[in-house]
Amino acid sequence: DQQVKQNSPSLSVQEGRISILNCDYTNSMFDYFLWYKKYPAEGPTFLISISSIKDKNEDGRFTVFLNKSAKHLSLHIVPSQPGDSAVYFCAASGSSGGSYIPTFGRGTSLIVHP
Amino acid sequence: EAQVTQNPRYLITVTGKKLTVTCSQNMNHEYMSWYRQDPGLGLRQIYYSMNVEVTDKGDVPEGYKVSRKEKRNFPLILESPSPNQTSLYFCASSLSRGWGRNYGYTFGSGTRLTVV
């Protein structure tokens, strides 16, 4: 059973508009959430994270929002640029027997059209 | 440059022929992990290691072995590869037991394995 779900396999957005990527989780023990970005032929790279004690974290054009009651987080990219076209993975971690190994979602492929 | 290096980048092999994918990191990270990425399935953890000589199974360990004899190296071994192990493999490392909760993993560039 998936503990971290990214229900949209793909998303298409026009350059300059907002991209919103969504992620849901089921495990109440998760208390830290991360987004990774992956280009073809490269490994994933860390993008932004948020702790469960916050509901928002911003880094330039990227903002992650966390709604703990709904077990939902989202990544907003404003404004979207063609270079943002990539696969985005949501990941969640929490203490489980002292281990914080993250669980990844299946990814959302974002295409930003010029 | 701080990095995780995997070799080879691409590999085509035949069923049953033992192979090893190497992974090396130059950041003195204690924690290392192997993932496979498959279409529609995302990143699934195969094995991980929290220190030298300490390894443990991830979510999909069947058909794989690992070893951690030195801190910097974490090879992935397929003793008898099968076609269902055709996948994109990533090695990752992290400084702390938090597995990069503040700054994320560092991933290698990936190894595309095809087993025919």
mmCIF file of C-alpha atoms in Angstrom, chain A:
data_model
loop_
_atom_site.group_PDB
_atom_site.id
_atom_site.type_symbol
_atom_site.label_atom_id
_atom_site.label_comp_id
_atom_site.label_asym_id
_atom_site.label_seq_id
_atom_site.Cartn_x
_atom_site.Cartn_y
_atom_site.Cartn_z
ATOM 1 C CA ASP A 1 0.000 0.000 0.000
ATOM 2 C CA GLN A 2 1.373 3.362 -1.021
ATOM 3 C CA GLN A 3 2.149 5.586 1.925
ATOM 4 C CA VAL A 4 3.081 8.527 -0.289
ATOM 5 C CA LYS A 5 0.851 9.179 -3.257
ATOM 6 C CA GLN A 6 1.286 11.479 -6.209
ATOM 7 C CA ASN A 7 -1.950 10.930 -8.048
ATOM 8 C CA SER A 8 -1.129 12.995 -11.107
ATOM 9 C CA PRO A 9 1.434 11.231 -13.291
ATOM 10 C CA SER A 10 1.828 14.320 -15.436
ATOM 11 C CA LEU A 11 1.103 18.038 -15.516
ATOM 12 C CA SER A 12 1.320 20.491 -18.388
ATOM 13 C CA VAL A 13 1.630 24.242 -17.743
ATOM 14 C CA GLN A 14 2.282 27.356 -19.797
ATOM 15 C CA GLU A 15 5.456 29.294 -19.152
ATOM 16 C CA GLY A 16 4.905 32.079 -16.628
ATOM 17 C CA ARG A 17 1.911 30.416 -15.001
ATOM 18 C CA ILE A 18 1.786 28.595 -11.691
ATOM 19 C CA SER A 19 2.562 24.875 -11.435
ATOM 20 C CA ILE A 20 0.986 23.016 -8.525
ATOM 21 C CA LEU A 21 2.153 19.506 -7.782
ATOM 22 C CA ASN A 22 0.285 17.543 -5.161
ATOM 23 C CA CYS A 23 1.227 14.796 -2.756
ATOM 24 C CA ASP A 24 -0.813 12.880 -0.177
ATOM 25 C CA TYR A 25 0.427 10.642 2.589
ATOM 26 C CA THR A 26 -1.190 8.135 4.879
ATOM 27 C CA ASN A 27 1.329 7.538 7.660
ATOM 28 C CA SER A 28 0.742 9.806 10.658
ATOM 29 C CA MET A 29 4.315 9.211 11.786
ATOM 30 C CA PHE A 30 5.732 11.173 8.868
ATOM 31 C CA ASP A 31 7.040 14.487 10.126
ATOM 32 C CA TYR A 32 9.379 15.665 7.392
ATOM 33 C CA PHE A 33 8.651 16.082 3.730
ATOM 34 C CA LEU A 34 10.905 16.680 0.772
ATOM 35 C CA TRP A 35 10.630 17.359 -2.934
ATOM 36 C CA TYR A 36 13.173 16.138 -5.441
ATOM 37 C CA LYS A 37 13.522 17.107 -9.064
ATOM 38 C CA LYS A 38 14.805 14.729 -11.713
ATOM 39 C CA TYR A 39 15.924 15.478 -15.242
ATOM 40 C CA PRO A 40 16.345 12.678 -17.793
ATOM 41 C CA ALA A 41 19.696 10.898 -17.590
ATOM 42 C CA GLU A 42 20.420 12.446 -14.196
ATOM 43 C CA GLY A 43 19.850 11.452 -10.601
ATOM 44 C CA PRO A 44 17.206 13.200 -8.503
ATOM 45 C CA THR A 45 18.316 16.396 -6.803
ATOM 46 C CA PHE A 46 16.957 17.838 -3.606
ATOM 47 C CA LEU A 47 14.672 20.812 -4.161
ATOM 48 C CA ILE A 48 12.934 21.877 -0.979
ATOM 49 C CA SER A 49 11.732 20.410 2.301
ATOM 50 C CA ILE A 50 9.339 21.161 5.122
ATOM 51 C CA SER A 51 9.058 20.035 8.686
ATOM 52 C CA SER A 52 5.685 19.171 10.180
ATOM 53 C CA ILE A 53 6.005 22.053 12.617
ATOM 54 C CA LYS A 54 5.554 24.426 9.696
ATOM 55 C CA ASP A 55 2.824 24.825 7.123
ATOM 56 C CA LYS A 56 4.833 26.666 4.509
ATOM 57 C CA ASN A 57 8.401 26.882 3.301
ATOM 58 C CA GLU A 58 9.562 29.117 0.504
ATOM 59 C CA ASP A 59 12.726 29.157 -1.569
ATOM 60 C CA GLY A 60 12.695 31.550 -4.485
ATOM 61 C CA ARG A 61 10.106 30.437 -7.016
ATOM 62 C CA PHE A 62 9.380 27.253 -5.067
ATOM 63 C CA THR A 63 6.977 27.036 -2.142
ATOM 64 C CA VAL A 64 5.852 23.930 -0.341
ATOM 65 C CA PHE A 65 2.617 23.942 1.637
ATOM 66 C CA LEU A 66 1.750 21.350 4.240
ATOM 67 C CA ASN A 67 -1.751 20.567 5.485
ATOM 68 C CA LYS A 68 -1.264 18.080 8.281
ATOM 69 C CA SER A 69 -4.930 17.541 9.025
ATOM 70 C CA ALA A 70 -5.520 16.552 5.418
ATOM 71 C CA LYS A 71 -2.177 14.730 5.152
ATOM 72 C CA HIS A 72 -1.511 16.700 2.023
ATOM 73 C CA LEU A 73 1.339 18.745 0.698
ATOM 74 C CA SER A 74 1.817 20.684 -2.477
ATOM 75 C CA LEU A 75 4.684 22.252 -4.367
ATOM 76 C CA HIS A 76 4.017 25.569 -6.075
ATOM 77 C CA ILE A 77 6.315 26.891 -8.770
ATOM 78 C CA VAL A 78 5.748 30.526 -9.672
ATOM 79 C CA PRO A 79 6.424 31.554 -12.350
ATOM 80 C CA SER A 80 7.004 28.302 -14.183
ATOM 81 C CA GLN A 81 9.880 28.169 -16.644
ATOM 82 C CA PRO A 82 10.673 25.651 -19.403
ATOM 83 C CA GLY A 83 13.755 24.598 -17.424
ATOM 84 C CA ASP A 84 11.410 23.386 -14.687
ATOM 85 C CA SER A 85 10.272 20.561 -16.965
ATOM 86 C CA ALA A 86 11.266 17.444 -15.042
ATOM 87 C CA VAL A 87 9.891 14.640 -12.900
ATOM 88 C CA TYR A 88 9.143 15.737 -9.339
ATOM 89 C CA PHE A 89 9.195 13.233 -6.495
ATOM 90 C CA CYS A 90 7.572 13.812 -3.162
ATOM 91 C CA ALA A 91 9.195 12.028 -0.204
ATOM 92 C CA ALA A 92 8.219 11.690 3.442
ATOM 93 C CA SER A 93 10.078 10.491 6.486
ATOM 94 C CA GLY A 94 9.450 9.945 10.141
ATOM 95 C CA SER A 95 10.987 8.124 13.053
ATOM 96 C CA SER A 96 10.367 4.438 12.741
ATOM 97 C CA GLY A 97 12.474 2.495 15.199
ATOM 98 C CA GLY A 98 15.006 5.331 15.096
ATOM 99 C CA SER A 99 15.255 5.273 11.316
ATOM 100 C CA TYR A 100 14.241 8.205 9.158
ATOM 101 C CA ILE A 101 14.517 6.521 5.805
ATOM 102 C CA PRO A 102 12.271 8.405 3.400
ATOM 103 C CA THR A 103 9.442 6.918 1.386
ATOM 104 C CA PHE A 104 9.054 8.254 -2.135
ATOM 105 C CA GLY A 105 5.982 8.824 -4.242
ATOM 106 C CA ARG A 106 5.776 7.689 -7.846
ATOM 107 C CA GLY A 107 6.550 11.071 -9.302
ATOM 108 C CA THR A 108 4.798 13.703 -11.401
ATOM 109 C CA SER A 109 6.181 14.664 -14.800
ATOM 110 C CA LEU A 110 5.921 18.440 -15.270
ATOM 111 C CA ILE A 111 6.083 19.934 -18.743
ATOM 112 C CA VAL A 112 6.308 23.703 -19.018
ATOM 113 C CA HIS A 113 5.505 24.951 -22.511
ATOM 114 C CA PRO A 114 7.216 28.091 -23.826
#
